[in-house]
Short mmCIF file of C-alpha atoms in Angstrom, two decimals:
data_model
loop_
_atom_site.label_atom_id
_atom_site.label_comp_id
_atom_site.label_asym_id
_atom_site.label_seq_id
_atom_site.Cartn_x
_atom_site.Cartn_y
_atom_site.Cartn_z
CA MET A 1 9.68 15.35 3.29
CA SER A 2 11.49 17.04 0.42
CA SER A 3 13.34 13.96 -0.85
CA ILE A 4 13.32 13.01 -4.51
CA PRO A 5 11.76 9.53 -3.95
CA PHE A 6 8.89 11.17 -2.07
CA PHE A 7 8.04 13.55 -4.90
CA ILE A 8 8.56 10.97 -7.64
CA CYS A 9 6.12 8.49 -6.09
CA PHE A 10 3.67 11.26 -5.22
CA LEU A 11 3.59 12.66 -8.75
CA LEU A 12 3.57 9.27 -10.48
CA ILE A 13 0.44 8.12 -8.67
CA LEU A 14 -1.34 11.42 -9.30
CA LEU A 15 -0.41 11.24 -12.97
CA LEU A 16 -1.61 7.64 -13.24
CA THR A 17 -5.04 8.47 -11.86
CA VAL A 18 -5.41 11.62 -13.95
CA ILE A 19 -4.72 9.56 -17.07
CA ALA A 20 -7.31 6.98 -16.00
CA GLY A 21 -9.90 9.72 -15.44
CA LEU A 22 -9.22 11.41 -18.76
CA ALA A 23 -9.32 8.07 -20.59
CA ALA A 24 -12.90 7.67 -19.36
CA LYS A 25 -13.83 10.90 -21.17
CA ARG A 26 -13.78 9.03 -24.49
CA ARG A 27 -16.65 6.88 -23.24
CA VAL A 28 -18.80 9.87 -22.30
CA LYS A 29 -21.14 10.58 -25.20
CA GLU A 30 -24.29 11.73 -23.43
CA THR A 31 -25.64 12.73 -20.04
CA SER A 32 -26.46 9.13 -19.00
CA ASP A 33 -22.78 8.21 -19.45
CA PHE A 34 -21.75 11.23 -17.39
CA THR A 35 -24.18 10.71 -14.51
CA ASN A 36 -24.58 6.91 -14.20
CA ALA A 37 -22.19 5.26 -16.72
CA SER A 38 -25.22 3.98 -18.68
CA GLY A 39 -25.65 1.08 -16.26
CA SER A 40 -22.42 -0.71 -17.19
CA LEU A 41 -20.48 -1.05 -13.92
CA THR A 42 -19.13 -4.44 -12.84
CA SER A 43 -19.08 -5.55 -9.20
CA GLY A 44 -15.46 -4.43 -8.91
CA MET A 45 -16.30 -1.01 -10.29
CA VAL A 46 -19.32 -0.73 -7.98
CA ALA A 47 -17.06 -1.51 -5.01
CA GLY A 48 -14.48 0.96 -6.31
CA ALA A 49 -17.07 3.69 -6.76
CA LEU A 50 -18.53 3.13 -3.28
CA VAL A 51 -15.14 3.03 -1.54
CA GLY A 52 -13.96 5.93 -3.68
CA GLY A 53 -17.08 7.92 -2.83
CA PHE A 54 -17.07 7.14 0.88
CA VAL A 55 -13.45 6.79 1.98
CA GLY A 56 -11.98 10.26 1.99
CA GLY A 57 -10.78 12.79 4.49
CA THR A 58 -13.62 12.09 6.92
CA SER A 59 -12.91 8.35 6.92
CA ILE A 60 -9.11 8.54 7.16
CA VAL A 61 -7.94 11.94 8.40
CA GLY A 62 -11.08 12.63 10.45
CA THR A 63 -11.08 9.17 12.05
CA GLY A 64 -7.38 9.47 12.89
CA GLU A 65 -7.97 12.96 14.28
CA LEU A 66 -10.69 11.85 16.72
CA ALA A 67 -8.88 8.61 17.58
CA PHE A 68 -5.82 10.67 18.55
CA SER A 69 -7.97 12.52 21.10
CA HIS A 70 -10.71 10.05 22.08
CA GLY A 71 -9.79 6.54 20.96
CA LEU A 72 -12.14 4.09 19.24
CA ALA A 73 -15.16 6.38 19.59
CA SER A 74 -13.94 7.75 16.26
CA LEU A 75 -15.10 4.53 14.56
CA TRP A 76 -18.76 5.53 14.34
CA PHE A 77 -18.31 7.15 10.94
CA THR A 78 -16.72 4.19 9.15
CA LEU A 79 -18.50 1.50 11.21
CA GLY A 80 -21.93 2.99 10.61
CA GLY A 81 -21.07 3.74 7.01
CA GLY A 82 -19.70 0.27 6.30
CA VAL A 83 -22.75 -1.47 7.77
CA ALA A 84 -25.04 0.84 5.79
CA VAL A 85 -23.22 0.11 2.52
CA ILE A 86 -23.52 -3.64 3.19
CA LEU A 87 -27.26 -3.18 3.75
CA LEU A 88 -27.42 -1.31 0.44
CA GLY A 89 -26.17 -4.49 -1.19
CA PHE A 90 -28.99 -6.56 0.31
CA THR A 91 -31.60 -4.01 -0.82
CA ALA A 92 -30.02 -3.42 -4.24
CA GLN A 93 -32.77 -5.21 -6.14
CA ARG A 94 -35.49 -3.01 -4.66
CA PHE A 95 -33.50 0.16 -5.30
CA ARG A 96 -32.80 -0.85 -8.91
CA GLN A 97 -36.52 -1.39 -9.47
CA MET A 98 -37.05 2.31 -8.86
CA GLN A 99 -36.06 3.06 -12.48
CA VAL A 100 -34.94 6.54 -11.49
CA GLU A 101 -31.63 8.37 -11.78
CA THR A 102 -31.86 10.40 -8.57
CA LEU A 103 -33.52 9.97 -5.18
CA PRO A 104 -35.47 13.25 -5.48
CA GLU A 105 -36.89 11.86 -8.72
CA LEU A 106 -38.27 8.94 -6.70
CA ILE A 107 -39.63 11.37 -4.09
CA GLY A 108 -41.37 13.30 -6.86
CA LEU A 109 -43.02 10.18 -8.25
CA GLN A 110 -44.24 9.13 -4.80
CA TYR A 111 -45.09 12.43 -3.10
CA GLY A 112 -45.32 15.18 -5.70
CA ALA A 113 -43.32 18.09 -7.12
CA GLN A 114 -43.04 20.17 -3.93
CA ALA A 115 -41.63 17.21 -2.01
CA GLN A 116 -39.17 16.57 -4.84
CA LEU A 117 -37.95 20.16 -4.82
CA GLY A 118 -37.41 20.10 -1.05
CA SER A 119 -35.49 16.84 -1.16
CA SER A 120 -33.30 18.14 -3.99
CA LEU A 121 -32.36 21.31 -2.14
CA PHE A 122 -31.68 19.76 1.28
CA LEU A 123 -29.84 16.73 -0.08
CA SER A 124 -27.63 19.05 -2.10
CA LEU A 125 -27.01 21.21 0.97
CA GLY A 126 -26.01 18.18 3.04
CA MET A 127 -23.59 16.94 0.37
CA PHE A 128 -22.21 20.45 -0.06
CA ILE A 129 -21.32 20.55 3.65
CA GLN A 130 -19.35 17.34 3.26
CA VAL A 131 -17.48 18.67 0.23
CA ILE A 132 -16.21 21.43 2.51
CA ALA A 133 -15.06 18.76 4.99
CA GLN A 134 -13.16 16.96 2.23
CA ILE A 135 -11.19 20.05 1.22
CA LEU A 136 -10.46 20.76 4.90
CA SER A 137 -9.09 17.24 5.38
CA ALA A 138 -6.78 17.63 2.39
CA LEU A 139 -4.98 20.61 3.91
CA PRO A 140 -2.62 18.62 6.21
CA PHE A 141 -1.39 16.55 3.27
CA VAL A 142 -0.63 19.62 1.23
CA SER A 143 0.71 21.91 3.96
CA VAL A 144 3.27 19.41 5.25
CA PHE A 145 5.46 19.71 2.18
CA TRP A 146 4.19 22.94 0.61
CA GLN A 147 4.46 25.81 3.07
CA THR A 148 2.38 28.63 1.64
CA ASN A 149 -0.82 30.55 2.37
CA LEU A 150 -4.18 28.84 2.83
CA SER A 151 -5.69 30.05 -0.43
CA VAL A 152 -3.00 28.23 -2.43
CA LEU A 153 -3.14 25.09 -0.28
CA ALA A 154 -6.91 24.75 -0.65
CA LEU A 155 -6.69 25.36 -4.39
CA LEU A 156 -4.86 22.08 -5.12
CA PRO A 157 -7.52 19.64 -3.82
CA SER A 158 -10.23 21.84 -5.34
CA LEU A 159 -8.64 21.64 -8.78
CA LEU A 160 -8.03 17.89 -8.43
CA ILE A 161 -11.73 17.32 -7.71
CA VAL A 162 -12.61 19.20 -10.87
CA ALA A 163 -10.00 17.30 -12.91
CA TYR A 164 -11.21 13.84 -11.86
CA VAL A 165 -14.94 14.34 -12.26
CA PHE A 166 -15.21 17.13 -14.84
CA ALA A 167 -13.85 15.12 -17.74
CA GLY A 168 -15.27 11.66 -17.17
CA GLY A 169 -18.23 12.19 -14.86
CA PHE A 170 -19.41 9.05 -13.09
CA MET A 171 -17.56 6.74 -15.47
CA GLY A 172 -14.34 8.58 -14.69
CA ALA A 173 -15.08 8.55 -10.95
CA SER A 174 -15.74 4.80 -11.06
CA ILE A 175 -12.59 3.88 -12.96
CA VAL A 176 -10.35 6.11 -10.85
CA GLY A 177 -12.21 5.04 -7.71
CA THR A 178 -11.50 1.39 -8.43
CA LEU A 179 -7.82 2.08 -9.06
CA LYS A 180 -7.53 4.25 -5.97
CA SER A 181 -9.39 1.74 -3.82
CA VAL A 182 -6.97 -1.04 -4.70
CA MET A 183 -3.99 1.15 -3.80
CA LEU A 184 -5.65 2.43 -0.63
CA VAL A 185 -6.59 -1.03 0.66
CA ALA A 186 -3.06 -2.30 -0.02
CA LEU A 187 -1.55 0.71 1.78
CA LEU A 188 -3.75 0.66 4.89
CA LEU A 189 -3.98 -3.11 5.34
CA GLY A 190 -0.20 -3.28 4.98
CA THR A 191 0.04 -0.54 7.61
CA GLY A 192 -2.31 -2.52 9.86
CA ILE A 193 -0.07 -5.59 9.61
CA TRP A 194 2.96 -3.45 10.47
CA LEU A 195 1.20 -1.96 13.51
CA TRP A 196 0.12 -5.43 14.68
CA ALA A 197 3.72 -6.61 14.57
CA THR A 198 5.08 -3.42 16.20
CA ILE A 199 2.72 -2.55 19.04
CA GLU A 200 3.23 -4.58 22.20
CA CYS A 201 0.40 -6.15 24.20
CA VAL A 202 1.07 -3.85 27.14
CA THR A 203 0.00 -0.91 24.94
CA TYR A 204 -3.44 -2.42 24.39
CA VAL A 205 -3.79 -3.01 28.14
CA LYS A 206 -2.92 0.65 28.75
CA TRP A 207 -5.45 1.81 26.16
CA TRP A 208 -8.11 -0.32 27.83
CA GLN A 209 -7.32 1.13 31.25
CA GLU A 210 -7.43 4.66 29.82
CA GLY A 211 -10.88 4.02 28.33
CA ARG A 212 -9.67 4.49 24.75
CA PHE A 213 -11.61 1.42 23.60
CA GLN A 214 -14.95 2.97 24.57
CA LEU A 215 -17.30 3.67 21.68
CA ILE A 216 -19.39 6.25 23.55
CA VAL A 217 -17.59 9.44 24.60
CA SER A 218 -20.09 12.13 25.55
CA GLU A 219 -17.57 14.99 25.72
CA ALA A 220 -16.62 14.33 22.11
CA GLY A 221 -20.26 14.10 21.03
CA MET A 222 -19.72 10.52 19.83
CA GLY A 223 -22.22 7.73 20.41
CA TRP A 224 -25.10 5.72 18.99
CA ALA A 225 -26.74 8.77 17.43
CA GLN A 226 -23.69 9.30 15.21
CA GLY A 227 -23.77 5.68 14.06
CA LEU A 228 -27.48 5.96 13.35
CA SER A 229 -26.95 9.20 11.43
CA MET A 230 -24.48 7.33 9.21
CA LEU A 231 -26.97 4.54 8.59
CA ILE A 232 -29.79 6.82 7.51
CA GLY A 233 -27.40 9.20 5.77
CA ILE A 234 -26.00 6.50 3.48
CA PHE A 235 -29.49 5.37 2.46
CA SER A 236 -30.40 8.98 1.73
CA THR A 237 -27.35 10.02 -0.29
CA GLN A 238 -27.25 10.06 -4.06
CA THR A 239 -23.50 9.40 -4.03
CA TYR A 240 -23.85 5.93 -2.55
CA LEU A 241 -26.96 4.90 -4.45
CA GLN A 242 -25.58 6.03 -7.80
CA PRO A 243 -23.25 3.00 -8.12
CA ILE A 244 -26.25 0.76 -7.38
CA PHE A 245 -28.23 2.42 -10.17
CA ALA A 246 -25.20 2.29 -12.50
CA SER A 247 -24.39 -1.42 -12.01
CA ARG A 248 -24.92 -3.83 -14.86
CA SER A 249 -26.97 -6.23 -12.71
CA THR A 250 -28.42 -6.71 -9.23
CA ARG A 251 -25.78 -9.33 -8.51
CA ALA A 252 -22.98 -6.92 -9.43
CA ALA A 253 -24.53 -4.25 -7.21
CA LYS A 254 -24.90 -6.63 -4.24
CA THR A 255 -21.41 -8.12 -4.49
CA GLY A 256 -19.80 -4.72 -4.98
CA ALA A 257 -21.67 -3.11 -2.07
CA ILE A 258 -20.89 -5.91 0.42
CA THR A 259 -17.22 -5.86 -0.58
CA ALA A 260 -17.08 -2.08 -0.23
CA GLY A 261 -18.77 -2.16 3.20
CA VAL A 262 -16.23 -4.62 4.61
CA LEU A 263 -13.32 -2.59 3.22
CA ILE A 264 -14.74 0.65 4.66
CA ILE A 265 -14.88 -0.86 8.15
CA LEU A 266 -11.31 -2.18 7.89
CA ILE A 267 -10.01 1.17 6.64
CA GLY A 268 -11.67 2.93 9.59
CA LEU A 269 -10.11 0.49 12.05
CA VAL A 270 -6.60 1.03 10.68
CA SER A 271 -7.07 4.83 10.62
CA ALA A 272 -8.17 4.82 14.27
CA TRP A 273 -5.29 2.53 15.13
CA ILE A 274 -2.81 4.98 13.59
CA GLY A 275 -4.37 7.89 15.49
CA MET A 276 -4.09 6.08 18.82
CA PHE A 277 -0.53 5.01 18.07
CA MET A 278 0.52 8.56 17.22
CA HIS A 279 -1.08 9.87 20.41
CA ASP A 280 1.29 7.69 22.42
CA VAL A 281 4.41 8.24 20.32
CA HIS A 282 3.98 11.93 19.38
CA PRO A 283 1.51 13.54 21.82
CA GLU A 284 2.76 17.01 20.82
CA LEU A 285 1.11 16.81 17.38
CA LEU A 286 -2.12 18.49 16.39
CA PRO A 287 -4.79 15.73 16.17
CA ARG A 288 -5.47 16.48 12.49
CA GLU A 289 -1.81 15.76 11.67
CA ALA A 290 -1.82 12.21 13.10
CA ILE A 291 -2.27 10.38 9.79
CA PRO A 292 -0.05 12.62 7.60
CA GLN A 293 2.79 12.68 10.14
CA PHE A 294 2.62 8.93 10.69
CA PHE A 295 3.74 8.21 7.13
CA LEU A 296 6.39 10.93 7.20
CA MET A 297 7.90 9.74 10.48
CA HIS A 298 7.47 5.98 10.30
CA SER A 299 7.86 4.92 6.66
CA PRO A 300 10.46 5.20 3.84
CA ALA A 301 10.35 8.34 1.71
CA TRP A 302 8.98 6.54 -1.35
CA LEU A 303 6.17 4.94 0.68
CA ALA A 304 5.35 8.27 2.32
CA GLY A 305 5.06 9.87 -1.12
CA ALA A 306 2.77 7.07 -2.32
CA ALA A 307 0.69 7.28 0.87
CA TYR A 308 0.25 11.03 0.53
CA ALA A 309 -0.88 10.69 -3.07
CA ILE A 310 -3.27 7.81 -2.36
CA ILE A 311 -4.89 9.42 0.67
CA LEU A 312 -5.10 12.78 -1.08
CA LEU A 313 -6.82 10.95 -3.93
CA SER A 314 -9.25 9.46 -1.40
CA VAL A 315 -10.11 12.95 -0.24
CA VAL A 316 -10.47 14.17 -3.79
CA MET A 317 -12.53 11.21 -5.02
CA THR A 318 -15.04 11.56 -2.19
CA GLY A 319 -15.35 15.25 -2.98
CA ALA A 320 -15.72 14.40 -6.66
CA ALA A 321 -18.48 11.85 -6.02
CA LEU A 322 -20.39 14.27 -3.79
CA THR A 323 -19.98 17.13 -6.25
CA LEU A 324 -21.19 15.03 -9.15
CA SER A 325 -24.24 13.96 -7.16
CA ILE A 326 -25.08 17.58 -6.35
CA ALA A 327 -24.79 18.50 -10.02
CA THR A 328 -26.92 15.51 -11.06
CA ILE A 329 -29.68 16.31 -8.57
CA LEU A 330 -29.80 20.03 -9.32
CA ASN A 331 -29.67 19.45 -13.08
CA ARG A 332 -32.38 16.81 -13.23
CA ASP A 333 -34.66 17.79 -10.35
CA VAL A 334 -34.41 21.58 -10.02
CA LEU A 335 -33.46 22.93 -13.45
CA ARG A 336 -35.98 20.61 -15.10
CA TYR A 337 -38.57 23.33 -14.56
CA SER A 338 -36.81 25.40 -17.24
CA THR A 339 -37.20 24.46 -20.90
CA ARG A 340 -33.82 26.04 -21.71
CA PHE A 341 -31.89 23.07 -20.27
CA ARG A 342 -33.70 20.11 -21.83
CA GLU A 343 -31.36 19.61 -24.77
CA GLU A 344 -28.74 16.88 -24.24
CA THR A 345 -25.73 19.09 -24.98
CA ARG A 346 -26.99 21.84 -22.68
CA LYS A 347 -27.69 19.38 -19.85
CA LEU A 348 -24.13 18.08 -20.03
CA ALA A 349 -22.72 21.61 -20.09
CA VAL A 350 -24.90 22.62 -17.12
CA SER A 351 -23.71 19.57 -15.14
CA ARG A 352 -20.11 20.65 -15.61
CA LEU A 353 -20.90 24.27 -14.80
CA LEU A 354 -22.62 23.20 -11.57
CA ILE A 355 -19.54 21.19 -10.60
CA LEU A 356 -17.35 24.26 -11.02
CA THR A 357 -19.80 26.36 -9.01
CA VAL A 358 -19.98 23.91 -6.10
CA ILE A 359 -16.20 23.58 -5.88
CA GLY A 360 -15.72 27.33 -6.18
CA ILE A 361 -18.07 28.09 -3.27
CA SER A 362 -16.58 25.28 -1.15
CA TYR A 363 -13.08 26.61 -1.79
CA ALA A 364 -14.15 30.10 -0.71
CA ILE A 365 -15.68 28.81 2.55
CA VAL A 366 -12.55 26.79 3.39
CA CYS A 367 -10.39 29.88 2.83
CA TRP A 368 -12.71 31.84 5.12
CA ASP A 369 -12.68 29.31 8.00
CA ASP A 370 -10.33 26.30 8.18
CA ARG A 371 -10.66 25.48 11.90
CA GLY A 372 -13.68 23.17 11.90
CA GLN A 373 -13.42 19.53 13.04
CA ILE A 374 -13.73 17.24 10.06
CA LEU A 375 -15.99 14.52 11.46
CA HIS A 376 -18.37 17.01 13.09
CA TRP A 377 -18.97 18.56 9.66
CA ALA A 378 -19.47 15.07 8.23
CA PHE A 379 -22.00 13.96 10.86
CA LEU A 380 -23.97 17.19 10.36
CA ALA A 381 -24.02 16.52 6.62
CA MET A 382 -25.21 12.93 7.12
CA THR A 383 -27.91 13.98 9.58
CA LEU A 384 -29.23 16.66 7.25
CA ARG A 385 -29.42 14.27 4.31
CA GLY A 386 -30.82 11.41 6.35
CA VAL A 387 -33.71 13.22 8.01
CA THR A 388 -34.77 14.69 4.68
CA ILE A 389 -35.64 11.52 2.79
CA PHE A 390 -34.75 8.42 4.83
CA PHE A 391 -38.28 7.77 6.06
CA PRO A 392 -39.90 8.73 2.72
CA VAL A 393 -37.63 6.16 1.02
CA ILE A 394 -38.35 3.57 3.74
CA PHE A 395 -42.09 4.08 3.26
CA TYR A 396 -41.54 3.40 -0.45
CA LEU A 397 -39.37 0.31 0.09
CA PHE A 398 -41.92 -1.24 2.47
CA ARG A 399 -44.85 -0.15 0.28
CA ILE A 400 -46.44 2.02 2.97
CA SER A 401 -48.40 4.15 0.54
CA PRO A 402 -50.09 6.30 -0.54
CA VAL A 403 -49.34 9.26 1.71
CA GLN A 404 -51.17 12.58 1.49
CA SER A 405 -48.85 14.91 -0.41
CA LYS A 406 -49.19 17.81 2.03
CA TRP A 407 -47.96 15.63 4.91
CA ALA A 408 -45.12 14.29 2.78
CA VAL A 409 -44.12 17.88 2.01
CA ALA A 410 -44.29 18.72 5.73
CA ALA A 411 -41.99 15.77 6.50
CA ILE A 412 -39.44 16.48 3.77
CA TRP A 413 -39.23 20.24 4.29
CA GLY A 414 -39.79 20.26 8.05
CA ALA A 415 -37.30 17.60 9.21
CA PRO A 416 -34.08 19.25 7.91
CA ILE A 417 -35.27 22.67 9.11
CA PHE A 418 -35.90 21.20 12.58
CA SER A 419 -32.43 19.64 12.45
CA LEU A 420 -30.69 22.91 11.64
CA VAL A 421 -32.66 24.92 14.21
CA TRP A 422 -32.19 22.29 16.91
CA SER A 423 -28.43 22.08 16.25
CA GLY A 424 -28.03 25.82 16.59
CA TRP A 425 -30.26 26.62 19.57
CA PHE A 426 -31.48 23.58 21.52
CA LEU A 427 -28.71 20.97 21.28
CA PRO A 428 -26.39 22.79 23.73
CA ILE A 429 -29.29 23.12 26.21
CA THR A 430 -30.93 19.70 25.98
CA GLY A 431 -28.09 17.45 24.82
CA ILE A 432 -30.60 15.65 22.59
CA ASP A 433 -29.23 14.92 19.12
CA PRO A 434 -31.13 16.70 16.32
CA LEU A 435 -31.41 13.37 14.53
CA VAL A 436 -33.91 12.18 17.17
CA ILE A 437 -36.19 15.21 16.96
CA SER A 438 -36.17 15.69 13.20
CA GLY A 439 -36.35 11.96 12.50
CA PHE A 440 -39.37 11.64 14.81
CA TRP A 441 -41.10 14.51 13.01
CA SER A 442 -40.45 12.98 9.58
CA ALA A 443 -41.80 9.56 10.56
CA LEU A 444 -44.81 11.05 12.38
CA ALA A 445 -45.82 13.34 9.52
CA LEU A 446 -45.62 10.53 6.96
CA LEU A 447 -47.56 8.18 9.24
CA ILE A 448 -50.32 10.75 9.70
CA GLY A 449 -50.50 11.27 5.94
CA TRP A 450 -50.74 7.52 5.37
CA LEU A 451 -53.44 7.00 8.01
CA LEU A 452 -55.53 9.86 6.62
CA VAL A 453 -55.48 8.28 3.16
CA ARG A 454 -56.54 4.93 4.63
CA LYS A 455 -59.51 6.59 6.32
CA GLU A 456 -60.75 8.27 3.15
CA PRO A 457 -62.36 5.17 1.53
CA ARG A 458 -64.20 4.41 4.79
CA GLN A 459 -65.57 7.92 4.90
CA ASN A 460 -66.72 7.62 1.28
CA ASP A 461 -68.37 4.25 1.98
CA MET A 462 -70.17 5.66 5.01
CA SER A 463 -71.47 8.61 3.02
CA LEU A 464 -72.73 6.27 0.29
CA ARG A 465 -74.49 4.07 2.82
CA HIS A 466 -76.08 7.16 4.34
CA VAL A 467 -77.45 8.16 0.96
CA ASP A 468 -78.79 4.66 0.26
CA THR A 469 -80.68 4.44 3.56
CA ARG A 470 -82.54 7.56 2.67
#
């Protein structure tokens, strides 16, 4: 844990990625470079940005944590997310035709300014919740070899998020994400091969008998609703659509998204595998420590150092992608109402100030309460984002329009509020996931608004005929 090879490999990988991120700063000349790389990403960079934005503490540490306690039910996050990212690839052409930089911008064009404001605020809130989860998941990797108080431990991942996204924006996140993704895939797939060669068949039989291969575990709150929340959450999150918007072509977006989706699923499988393995070998561990302790206890010092740096980077890059998306949405879709922030230099400065603000508040919340379960935070974040704009976006993609603006506003503002209220008061009583209730409200409100618009021409025609008969 304190060996020289460990620290050398750890610091070398961190230094390499910092250099890559700072090198991207030279290519940032204006806000479009900072927020969407001016539409220049190759398929490899799209895949790197998607894996870098998705695979973080929730995908690795959180999956290993739940797998340690409940087995393969922990796969819903990466399985649902991977399938959703693959579907993004198949719908890339339609998304790229939007000609918008943010999802709330699309909502504004379709449903009006009030709907756009609501989607901006609730999407940002959902992503903010997941930034907190990322910093939480970084703590085991820092605390294992730096024993100090929580405020210092949480400061390191917070500063790394700022370092990677502050300088290079989306271009920096994409370049570093691609580099990190290559290292992460090599690390975890290599670990998967090692586990396959090490674990005996009798272990899998025992896991089956213990029910650790079950995907639905009610006491852990894991089931189909969580997978569905991932599906709608991915389609409703600026972080995962931004690489699609930033790709150089539809083909690059499709190839990159499909590649990323497959890798996300494989990474989740290996993370769950490690968690289950550590439950058998070291049952005395805290579940959150399953992944960090695996590399310390079962790999050479140099590999452990590399693994810590790579996985810490995964945590940081996901936090960076989410933070950048929050800054982009708030800058373009909320602050646009002020004329003071319309100049290019001011918009770039505001984007960076918003990044610092988001990380600062997240850091303070983590220092205040560090006991939350990582994946539960993540599923709440996905649900909140998904119910806000999933159905409005689906109505756009399938050309179910127009919709009366007041009903669109009711759907976009009402669904996340229902979700929060239901989670706090009615979920413990009913056991019904808030995704079901709030999603039903969103779809119903939009459908009513669409049907009312369709009836309007008939009413006008009837009134005209009534006048003519007179």
